[in-house]
Amino acid sequence: MSTFETPWATVNLGIELHHGESFAARSAEDDVPGEVLAARSADGVTGESVDVAATSAERFVALSAESVLTGELAIGALVQPGLRRNPRRAHLLVSTVLGKHLPTDPRIVIGAGNRLADLVREVLGDREAVVLGFAETATGLGHCVAARIDAGCYLHSTRRHESRATTLTGFEEGHSHATSHLLQPAPAAIFANDLPLVLVDDEISTGDTAIDAVRALHAFAPRSHYVLASLVDMRTPADRIKFEAAAAELGARIDTVCLASGRTELPAGLIDTVTALPEPRLNPIATERGSYGRIELTWPADVPEGGRHGTLRSDNAAFDVAVKSIADEVNSRLDAEFAGRPVIVIGHEELMYLPLRLAADLADAGIPARFQTTTRSPAYVLDEPGYPLRRGFRFTAPEPDPTAQRYLYNAQWPDADPVLLVVIDPPADTPELVAPGGLVDVLTASGADVLIAVVPGADPRALHAGRTAERVAGTASLSVSYNDSATSANAPSRKESTVATDSAGRAEHGGGSSSAAAPKEPGAGPFPEALHGPAFGSYAPEDVSWLLKDLSDADLEADVTERERRIQAGVAHYAESLPVEFQPDAEYRELFDRVLADSAERLALAVATVAELVVAERGANVVLVSLARAGTPVGVLMRRWLVSGIGREPLTVPHYAVSIVRDRGIDAVALDYLARHHDPSSIVFVDGWTGKGAITHELTAALDDYHAAGGARFNDELVVLADPANCVRTYGTRDDFLIASACLNSTVSGLVSRTVLNDSLIGPGEFHGAKFYRDLIDADVSNQLIDTVTAAFDAISDKVPAAVAAIRDSDRTPDWSGWASVEKVRAEYGISTVNYVKPGVGETTRVLLRRVPWRVLVREADAPEHAHIRLLAAARNVPVEVVPDLAYSCMGLIKELPR
């Protein structure tokens, strides 16, 4: 092994990397030790022991991946200490064999992956496995491992929100600059199985990230065996003990393999020391700008370009052919325009393996080639000998992203003028790519000649459809199969290794009746159509898409008292029928008009506040999903605010209405629909107000059940207009005030009934149902409410920023104080269950409109916010009792009927 110069960070800051052990599979141990890695040059370029820095193809010596890395690999040969300004971790380990920060011979990168894969295969024996690479750093390394062990499926996590794909699940990473790891296999069956799972990352520092990922994945789909593979393992003895204890808690076997182990010794005060260093100089400027060109590469539509949506063993041969084809295309272009010059192939963030293979093919063709990629991670750049990050570029992300800065390091070749071949896929092929401050701009400004190569990539919907069709036809390519030589006695059969759901499987779970029903795979059959006004409901078609079954012709209404008796006796569930809608008299209708006029601006401010909170904290690419039906007017108003362009750029967002039923959960078919058409992480569930918080609990439990059954992971945070129960974090107000949409039934909610879940009417694969009360059109005030509040937006627009800031700066932690007060009332009034105690203005109104009320409690006898409640109580002969210390402005108590 060549002698490495002492790293700058060791000499100047005292960061020490101590070698522990080197590891190689038995086949690798037989290799003749020799020079496996040459010294990293002062320019931050890794080269092998032969002269590959030559500027002519004639002087370039091609090496196979296997011949590049032989013998033992020490920590100092695999990583070098770098720096970053991060309050939690001021150092980073810069890999010399990964091809991320340093331009690296592609055969070294592949060779490192192969050596790691050989260690994995020794642990697995002949057993089949699924391989998962960690975004963004290890997507290429994971693919190398999967290819070497001939894995049936390789998938890498992603941070890209792909609207054409379904997010199956995800996990978090503690120290990363973009924490959410999404898993988007197409379809879920290729990943959701009980085979051993090999997780590949470039390094293990403490093991916390790895065990957190295993814990999250194990909770989603438990497996008996995990293998964690990394280039280096820097855990301390204490870290290893903690790791082993966590593994024991899971009750699963977790093996770790690495090329070398070691220990990082950090000096005291390193974070402050790094913070005090001079500002790094990024984006160097040359006296003459380099050239820019692009090439549109040809790629088969049915071949995955990487592992973002899964790549199967059956894809490998076609992938190899496709890479060879694009290498020929690129070679011809380079020969025509840049003959004799070396090339640095630059992948874009997670797109690592295809550019790596392209670089290797170019190298095999005699073109001096190196490989590296861009990154999201900001690191400290310092042009000093012995420091790995000698040059850096910061540029605007080409894809729309709230974390808009991206980085590229080094991208240079000693004593030569390389062409920078940047490989991207269509989502990155945007105007931002070539705009001022974009990647092309900053690279050409440095004097580099840049050639953008665009790879079309595969549509995940087409992959899903094709693989699902193969599964249905019984094709072996989707069912993760075993090598012919497999001999493991306890290995699951091919049938057992594939998890699939179809209409028959759903029927066994009771169709659309439960959120725990097995999620429907998008390719398994058509979804029901969403409903729109005026054919269903009185809202404009662009205001809301109802994910409901139209039950308008069904006879569902029952006498209120008899219905209440059956519900309380446990003979029927409230969602199986509908109450006869109480239609208030002219005096009450006049009260509604007055209340709406008086409260329009207050409602408008709450709507705008909660809408802006959602965008500020969840991003602009959100999808509003209101809980029908109390949430639907609020969802319509939030959408109206965002699209209005008042005080902001207009933002058009989708809005759906779905059914959720207490004790039965959310409509699983509607969730399937949403997961098929949108990124699940973009879904924002909306309701009108909180009472005691029952629906908040119900939503969390229902989404957990759906996920546990194999469905996508949705964010369970409920967004409401008013949160008097103190049980959510995102709200427009926590005041218990009168929301005009609570004053009436369907006539203020688009003429749509409350939702129905009745097995005699709702079959497998169907949405929950509801009725459209066309006969009440003359009494409908739904759009009057929407238009009145929308008209008040201009008047309150200047108050919105302060309202948003006040909530964001406050302690928003839910304390569930509303639930405690309900329990107190239940006990004091001898009520058998909290289900018969309905707190707050909205819930009390519902009791008087739909249920059999016993009495109404109010905090103040003549408070204006419950004037309508007093009118309703008088109309139904319900006593009103003043309780001065009531936690809410009012409560409605349901009458317990004899059974």
CSV table of N, CA and C in Angstrom, one decimal, residues 497-557:
chain,number,residue,atom,x,y,z
A,497,SER,N,-42.3,-15.4,-0.4
A,497,SER,CA,-41.5,-14.2,-0.5
A,497,SER,C,-42.2,-13.0,-1.2
A,498,THR,N,-43.3,-13.2,-1.7
A,498,THR,CA,-44.0,-12.1,-2.4
A,498,THR,C,-45.3,-11.8,-1.7
A,499,VAL,N,-45.4,-10.5,-1.3
A,499,VAL,CA,-46.6,-10.0,-0.7
A,499,VAL,C,-47.4,-9.3,-1.7
A,500,ALA,N,-48.6,-9.7,-1.9
A,500,ALA,CA,-49.4,-9.0,-3.0
A,500,ALA,C,-50.9,-8.9,-2.4
A,501,THR,N,-51.5,-7.9,-2.8
A,501,THR,CA,-52.9,-7.7,-2.5
A,501,THR,C,-53.7,-7.5,-3.7
A,502,ASP,N,-54.9,-8.1,-3.7
A,502,ASP,CA,-55.8,-7.9,-4.9
A,502,ASP,C,-57.2,-7.8,-4.4
A,503,SER,N,-58.1,-7.8,-5.3
A,503,SER,CA,-59.5,-7.6,-4.9
A,503,SER,C,-60.0,-8.7,-4.0
A,504,ALA,N,-59.5,-9.9,-4.3
A,504,ALA,CA,-60.0,-11.0,-3.4
A,504,ALA,C,-59.4,-10.9,-2.0
A,505,GLY,N,-58.1,-10.4,-1.9
A,505,GLY,CA,-57.6,-10.2,-0.6
A,505,GLY,C,-58.3,-9.1,0.1
A,506,ARG,N,-58.7,-8.1,-0.6
A,506,ARG,CA,-59.4,-7.0,0.1
A,506,ARG,C,-60.8,-7.5,0.6
A,507,ALA,N,-61.5,-8.3,-0.2
A,507,ALA,CA,-62.8,-8.8,0.2
A,507,ALA,C,-62.7,-9.5,1.5
A,508,GLU,N,-61.6,-10.3,1.7
A,508,GLU,CA,-61.4,-11.0,3.0
A,508,GLU,C,-61.4,-10.0,4.2
A,509,HIS,N,-60.9,-8.8,3.9
A,509,HIS,CA,-60.8,-7.8,4.9
A,509,HIS,C,-62.1,-6.9,5.1
A,510,GLY,N,-63.1,-7.3,4.4
A,510,GLY,CA,-64.3,-6.5,4.5
A,510,GLY,C,-64.4,-5.3,3.6
A,511,GLY,N,-63.8,-5.4,2.4
A,511,GLY,CA,-63.9,-4.3,1.4
A,511,GLY,C,-63.4,-3.0,2.0
A,512,GLY,N,-64.2,-2.0,1.7
A,512,GLY,CA,-63.8,-0.6,2.2
A,512,GLY,C,-64.2,-0.3,3.6
A,513,SER,N,-64.5,-1.2,4.4
A,513,SER,CA,-65.1,-0.9,5.7
A,513,SER,C,-64.1,-0.6,6.7
A,514,SER,N,-62.8,-0.8,6.5
A,514,SER,CA,-61.9,-0.6,7.6
A,514,SER,C,-60.6,-0.1,7.1
A,515,SER,N,-60.0,0.8,7.9
A,515,SER,CA,-58.7,1.3,7.5
A,515,SER,C,-57.6,0.2,7.5
A,516,ALA,N,-57.8,-0.9,8.3
A,516,ALA,CA,-56.9,-1.9,8.4
A,516,ALA,C,-56.9,-2.9,7.2
A,517,ALA,N,-57.9,-2.7,6.3
A,517,ALA,CA,-57.9,-3.6,5.1
A,517,ALA,C,-56.7,-3.5,4.3
A,518,ALA,N,-56.3,-4.6,3.7
A,518,ALA,CA,-55.1,-4.7,3.0
A,518,ALA,C,-55.1,-3.6,1.9
A,519,PRO,N,-54.1,-2.8,1.7
A,519,PRO,CA,-54.2,-1.7,0.7
A,519,PRO,C,-54.2,-2.3,-0.7
A,520,LYS,N,-55.0,-1.6,-1.5
A,520,LYS,CA,-55.1,-2.0,-2.9
A,520,LYS,C,-53.9,-1.6,-3.7
A,521,GLU,N,-53.3,-2.5,-4.4
A,521,GLU,CA,-52.2,-2.1,-5.3
A,521,GLU,C,-52.9,-1.4,-6.5
A,522,PRO,N,-52.2,-0.3,-6.9
A,522,PRO,CA,-52.8,0.5,-8.0
A,522,PRO,C,-53.0,-0.3,-9.3
A,523,GLY,N,-52.2,-1.3,-9.5
A,523,GLY,CA,-52.4,-2.1,-10.8
A,523,GLY,C,-53.4,-3.2,-10.6
A,524,ALA,N,-53.9,-3.4,-9.4
A,524,ALA,CA,-54.8,-4.6,-9.2
A,524,ALA,C,-56.2,-4.4,-9.8
A,525,GLY,N,-56.6,-3.2,-10.1
A,525,GLY,CA,-57.9,-3.0,-10.7
A,525,GLY,C,-58.2,-1.5,-10.7
A,526,PRO,N,-59.3,-1.1,-11.4
A,526,PRO,CA,-59.6,0.3,-11.5
A,526,PRO,C,-60.1,0.9,-10.1
A,527,PHE,N,-59.9,2.1,-9.9
A,527,PHE,CA,-60.4,2.8,-8.7
A,527,PHE,C,-61.8,3.4,-9.1
A,528,PRO,N,-62.6,3.6,-8.1
A,528,PRO,CA,-63.8,4.3,-8.3
A,528,PRO,C,-63.5,5.8,-8.8
A,529,GLU,N,-64.5,6.4,-9.4
A,529,GLU,CA,-64.3,7.7,-9.9
A,529,GLU,C,-64.6,8.7,-8.7
A,530,ALA,N,-63.8,9.8,-8.7
A,530,ALA,CA,-64.2,10.8,-7.7
A,530,ALA,C,-65.4,11.5,-8.2
A,531,LEU,N,-66.2,12.1,-7.3
A,531,LEU,CA,-67.5,12.8,-7.6
A,531,LEU,C,-67.3,14.3,-7.5
A,532,HIS,N,-68.0,15.0,-8.3
A,532,HIS,CA,-67.9,16.5,-8.4
A,532,HIS,C,-69.3,17.1,-8.6
A,533,GLY,N,-69.4,18.3,-8.1
A,533,GLY,CA,-70.6,19.1,-8.4
A,533,GLY,C,-70.6,19.5,-9.8
A,534,PRO,N,-71.7,19.8,-10.4
A,534,PRO,CA,-73.0,19.8,-9.8
A,534,PRO,C,-73.7,18.4,-9.8
A,535,ALA,N,-73.1,17.4,-10.4
A,535,ALA,CA,-73.7,16.1,-10.4
A,535,ALA,C,-73.8,15.5,-9.0
A,536,PHE,N,-72.8,15.8,-8.1
A,536,PHE,CA,-72.8,15.4,-6.7
A,536,PHE,C,-72.4,16.6,-5.9
A,537,GLY,N,-73.3,17.1,-5.1
A,537,GLY,CA,-73.0,18.2,-4.2
A,537,GLY,C,-73.1,19.5,-5.0
A,538,SER,N,-73.2,20.6,-4.2
A,538,SER,CA,-73.5,21.9,-4.8
A,538,SER,C,-72.2,22.8,-4.9
A,539,TYR,N,-71.1,22.3,-4.4
A,539,TYR,CA,-69.9,23.0,-4.6
A,539,TYR,C,-69.4,23.0,-6.1
A,540,ALA,N,-68.7,24.0,-6.5
A,540,ALA,CA,-68.1,24.0,-7.8
A,540,ALA,C,-67.2,22.8,-8.0
A,541,PRO,N,-67.0,22.2,-9.2
A,541,PRO,CA,-66.2,21.0,-9.4
A,541,PRO,C,-64.8,21.2,-9.0
A,542,GLU,N,-64.2,22.5,-9.2
A,542,GLU,CA,-62.8,22.7,-8.8
A,542,GLU,C,-62.6,22.9,-7.3
A,543,ASP,N,-63.7,23.1,-6.6
A,543,ASP,CA,-63.6,23.3,-5.1
A,543,ASP,C,-63.2,22.0,-4.4
A,544,VAL,N,-63.8,20.9,-4.8
A,544,VAL,CA,-63.6,19.6,-4.1
A,544,VAL,C,-63.9,18.4,-4.9
A,545,SER,N,-63.1,17.4,-4.8
A,545,SER,CA,-63.4,16.1,-5.4
A,545,SER,C,-63.8,15.1,-4.2
A,546,TRP,N,-65.0,14.7,-4.3
A,546,TRP,CA,-65.5,13.8,-3.2
A,546,TRP,C,-65.1,12.3,-3.5
A,547,LEU,N,-64.3,11.8,-2.6
A,547,LEU,CA,-64.0,10.3,-2.8
A,547,LEU,C,-65.1,9.5,-2.0
A,548,LEU,N,-66.3,9.5,-2.6
A,548,LEU,CA,-67.4,8.9,-1.9
A,548,LEU,C,-68.2,8.1,-3.0
A,549,LYS,N,-69.0,7.2,-2.5
A,549,LYS,CA,-70.0,6.5,-3.4
A,549,LYS,C,-71.3,7.2,-3.3
A,550,ASP,N,-71.9,7.5,-4.4
A,550,ASP,CA,-73.2,8.2,-4.4
A,550,ASP,C,-74.3,7.2,-4.0
A,551,LEU,N,-74.9,7.5,-2.8
A,551,LEU,CA,-76.0,6.7,-2.3
A,551,LEU,C,-77.3,7.5,-2.3
A,552,SER,N,-77.4,8.4,-3.2
A,552,SER,CA,-78.6,9.3,-3.2
A,552,SER,C,-79.9,8.6,-3.3
A,553,ASP,N,-79.9,7.4,-4.0
A,553,ASP,CA,-81.2,6.7,-4.2
A,553,ASP,C,-81.5,5.7,-3.1
A,554,ALA,N,-80.6,5.6,-2.1
A,554,ALA,CA,-80.8,4.6,-1.0
A,554,ALA,C,-81.7,5.2,0.1
A,555,ASP,N,-82.5,4.4,0.7
A,555,ASP,CA,-83.4,4.8,1.8
A,555,ASP,C,-82.6,4.5,3.1
A,556,LEU,N,-82.0,5.6,3.6
A,556,LEU,CA,-81.1,5.5,4.8
A,556,LEU,C,-81.5,6.2,6.0
A,557,GLU,N,-82.5,7.1,5.8
A,557,GLU,CA,-82.9,7.9,7.0
A,557,GLU,C,-83.8,7.1,7.9
